[in-house]
Amino acid sequence: MRRLTFAIAAVLACASVQAAPTRIPEQALARAAELREQALADDTGWKVVESLTTEVGPRLAGSEADARAVEWAKAKFRALGFDRVWTEPVTFPKWERRSEQAQVLGAHAQPLAITALGGSPAGTAEGEVVRFESLDALKAAPAGSLAGKIAFIDYQMTRSRSGEDYGIGGTVRSRGPSEAIRKGALGYIMRSAGTDSHRVPHTGITRFDEGLTPVPSAALSVPDAEQLARLVARGPTRIRMTLDCGWDGSYTSQNVIGEITGRELPKEVVVIGGHLDSWDLGTGAVDDGAGIGITMAAGHLIGQLRQAPRRSIRVIAFANEEQGLHGGFAYAAARVKAREIPLQHIAAESDFGAGRIYAFNTGSGNPAGSREATAQIARVLAPLGVEYRPDQGGPGPDVGPLAAKGGAWAWLAQDGTDYFDLHHTADDTLDKIDPKALAQNVAAYTVFAYLAAESEGSFGSEARDVVPPKE
Amino acid sequence: MRRLTFAIAAVLACASVQAAPTRIPEQALARAAELREQALADDTGWKVVESLTTEVGPRLAGSEADARAVEWAKAKFRALGFDRVWTEPVTFPKWERRSEQAQVLGAHAQPLAITALGGSPAGTAEGEVVRFESLDALKAAPAGSLAGKIAFIDYQMTRSRSGEDYGIGGTVRSRGPSEAIRKGALGYIMRSAGTDSHRVPHTGITRFDEGLTPVPSAALSVPDAEQLARLVARGPTRIRMTLDCGWDGSYTSQNVIGEITGRELPKEVVVIGGHLDSWDLGTGAVDDGAGIGITMAAGHLIGQLRQAPRRSIRVIAFANEEQGLHGGFAYAAARVKAREIPLQHIAAESDFGAGRIYAFNTGSGNPAGSREATAQIARVLAPLGVEYRPDQGGPGPDVGPLAAKGGAWAWLAQDGTDYFDLHHTADDTLDKIDPKALAQNVAAYTVFAYLAAESEGSFGSEARDVVPPKE
């Protein structure tokens, strides 16, 4: 998951177009409570994650496994009884990781556990390491002061339920390399944006500003960053880092979509989903096999009802979230082109792991009109330990572009206390998911999606033309 | 650490030669209590581990870092004020790890995190995986049934304070490859002998029985073993494993020894120590930088006393424990040759991590005579949370050969609850050591070594000629 959307939420919350209050019928609320209990006892979500992470495994966007994941998703939607299954193309530049290694040179020679940042070029960088406590400290270095050297930002992320410190950790990754190049550095390394203490470096996308010549850029595992900091404190420390990776043409993957057809307003859709791609180091269990499992299972459970929901439930397995929300942007662009933004009743993405959901809210250009319906949903979610938090939250990453175009969004906040132990590492594997916590997520998504689909009135989706978010 | 010595302990405990009871003077007990409190407040042990793991890093026996470690140990003994510092040569076959990789082939293609077992030959093994729950299950397979296949023992070690399940896990590693070859397998993989859930496979030495042609042999990380088990359960699963590693001539390293000279019986020595080598994947913090730090610090603290202890304190940084107790056998052989076994007053090795010591005992050919002295030491250890456990325990790995030749031993049992999360993995790094627990170890070793050196009478060391232990 990437964090870019809270600002949007705030922007949208400022709008205050008046509309008729949105309500959810009592009968639907009663049925949702039944669905909630059924979902808690159901293991469909777990089975879906198990299947994806085991049978496909790591699925870097643009890799051979990307295509297998698309076929897997189509087959899984069909097996789960979705009424319609289709794909929509998503084209993006393809980045590959082939090999990576680094070592301390000289009297304290030893290997370092690193991983290339997504977007890094290939190359060997050898030089003295200059350590900085933060991105700001690097920015404050004199121009040219890193000529022939390797910049090292040693920022330690703080653990929290909201994962809010990823705002800083993620920026060290996305902005650090360009700042290092501006100071003359021939390579860039960072302490992983993570909260664990294992030899599993955290990858993730980085970008190089226009006009700069990219340099090899990588993350050290947290223990390796601590080791390097100790060595640098002892005296001048040279390292050599050799990365074989890089961009190689473009690739067309697919957003894979499964839909449960609504009984009254089938063209109006409640969108839920996760992203199908993962980084290549782990099997993408918490990022974002969990989101795929949670939302496929929620759609499946609603699809099993004797009476279909009023509106359609659309579950999207988004392509290539990790390298720039490519699937999310493609989905939003296609809706704008087809003038379908008002049909996107409300949208939510699960992309913050597999921890329990603890808070809920919705937002749009017309939040006041749907506040009571949001509170109604929250009351059905409450027995799951979910708190209604009006005026908080925002859309998940891949529905951010849709929200930016005027789509209403829902926020189902997951407990991310352990998320950055695993995020973008080799340790992101199935064993890290608690099946009971996953079922709680399925229950919350099922309740939300069903009740949103049953609502009388809108959550505020309307065609807008705000500036799309940029990372 | 390797576990081979408990059987010896039992054998030695059966002997019952009578001798005058051994006692420790009251004045020494009082001084030991002061030393204990001083050690708890001292950070020498921590600084030693920090220095070794940072400045030398991984130090595989026979590698370039082995020689750096020897120089480091000599310099550190001198800096810590030891009266005498010397080395004794230890020659052994040299094994190298160069690269290793494995992947699932076919429809579920994905990489697997593996590490070659020490002693494995180089080579590529490709074939269908046949999974076994245990070594016994592999032994029960029909002869030739694994022709063209890869044997996979999927035994999960159980966590405990004593780490006793390593008896089984370690045997899967040491015996598995030979059993696999007997059934016709062209390769061997195992679930790591570990209790963690990270993508850090556990290496360790294995051996191939005489007359068998070795095959590539490796350990999967625990999550990878679970993944492979799920794939095998789905249907025939082929993997390819490519190891570049192997034996390459011989190497002569050194046991590095520092001694505090005794005031009355300087030729009689209390031996404490750890092993200087480590596996190459981590920086050898818990295995066995901790043992080096604990025992160097204990010797240093005793050396700082205004009055030297009655006997000498000999701290040994043993060479190449990991690949067969080479340093321990060399030390014992040299003592036998010099007829110095009776001068080895008592010996203890710290080689089970950095967890707190919870139990204490001594043993020898004459346990009855030294039981009161052992109880006296235990009473000074008690405030550290250490319990006296008569008739339990045994010598640490590198003093096992000495005990087998008749040397008395002491057992300072460390809490190994987390030890097999880290043992022989990339995760064995400094951050895993709790400085307070380490200081408790230093306090216990200081008390033990000082009081043993002050004792009146013997702990039972006498030249013996029992069969040396074999793994």
Coordinates of C-alpha atoms in Angstrom, one line a residue, chain A residues 24 28-45 82 260 270-273 291-305 309 311-313 315 346 348 350 357 360 377 380-381 384 386 410 412 438-454:
Chain A
I24 CA -30.5 2.1 4.7
A28 CA -31.1 -4.7 5.1
L29 CA -29.6 -3.9 8.4
A30 CA -31.0 -7.1 9.9
R31 CA -29.7 -9.1 7.0
A32 CA -26.3 -7.5 7.3
A33 CA -26.0 -8.6 10.9
E34 CA -26.7 -12.1 9.8
L35 CA -24.1 -11.8 7.1
R36 CA -21.6 -10.5 9.6
E37 CA -21.9 -13.6 11.8
Q38 CA -21.8 -15.9 8.8
A39 CA -18.6 -14.2 7.5
L40 CA -16.9 -14.6 10.9
A41 CA -17.4 -18.3 10.7
D42 CA -16.4 -18.6 7.0
D43 CA -12.9 -19.4 5.8
T44 CA -13.3 -18.3 2.1
G45 CA -11.0 -15.3 2.6
F82 CA -19.4 -14.1 -9.5
I260 CA -22.4 -9.7 -8.4
V270 CA -20.1 -0.7 -4.9
V271 CA -16.4 -1.2 -5.6
I272 CA -14.2 -3.2 -3.2
G273 CA -10.9 -4.8 -4.0
G291 CA -7.0 -7.5 0.4
I292 CA -7.7 -9.9 -2.5
G293 CA -8.9 -12.6 -0.2
I294 CA -11.0 -10.2 2.0
T295 CA -12.8 -8.6 -0.9
M296 CA -13.3 -11.7 -3.0
A297 CA -14.8 -13.5 0.0
A298 CA -17.1 -10.5 0.8
G299 CA -18.4 -10.4 -2.8
H300 CA -18.8 -14.2 -2.7
L301 CA -20.8 -14.2 0.5
I302 CA -23.1 -11.4 -0.8
G303 CA -23.4 -13.4 -4.1
Q304 CA -24.7 -16.4 -2.1
L305 CA -27.7 -14.5 -0.8
P309 CA -28.3 -6.7 -3.4
R311 CA -26.9 -2.4 -6.6
S312 CA -24.0 -4.5 -8.0
I313 CA -21.0 -5.5 -6.0
V315 CA -14.6 -6.7 -6.7
I346 CA -18.9 4.1 -3.2
A348 CA -13.0 0.9 -0.7
S350 CA -8.2 -3.3 1.5
I357 CA -10.4 -3.4 11.3
F360 CA -14.9 3.1 9.7
I377 CA -23.4 0.9 8.7
V380 CA -23.7 -3.1 12.3
L381 CA -19.9 -3.0 12.3
L384 CA -16.7 -6.5 15.2
V386 CA -15.1 -1.2 14.7
A410 CA -15.2 4.2 2.4
L412 CA -12.1 0.5 6.9
L438 CA -8.8 -12.1 8.3
A439 CA -12.4 -13.3 8.8
Q440 CA -13.1 -10.2 10.9
N441 CA -12.0 -8.2 7.8
V442 CA -14.2 -10.2 5.6
A443 CA -17.2 -9.7 7.9
A444 CA -16.6 -5.9 7.9
Y445 CA -16.2 -5.7 4.1
T446 CA -19.3 -7.9 3.6
V447 CA -21.4 -5.7 5.9
F448 CA -20.2 -2.5 4.4
A449 CA -20.5 -3.6 0.8
Y450 CA -24.0 -5.1 1.3
L451 CA -25.4 -2.1 3.1
A452 CA -23.9 0.4 0.8
A453 CA -25.5 -1.5 -2.1
E454 CA -28.9 -1.5 -0.3

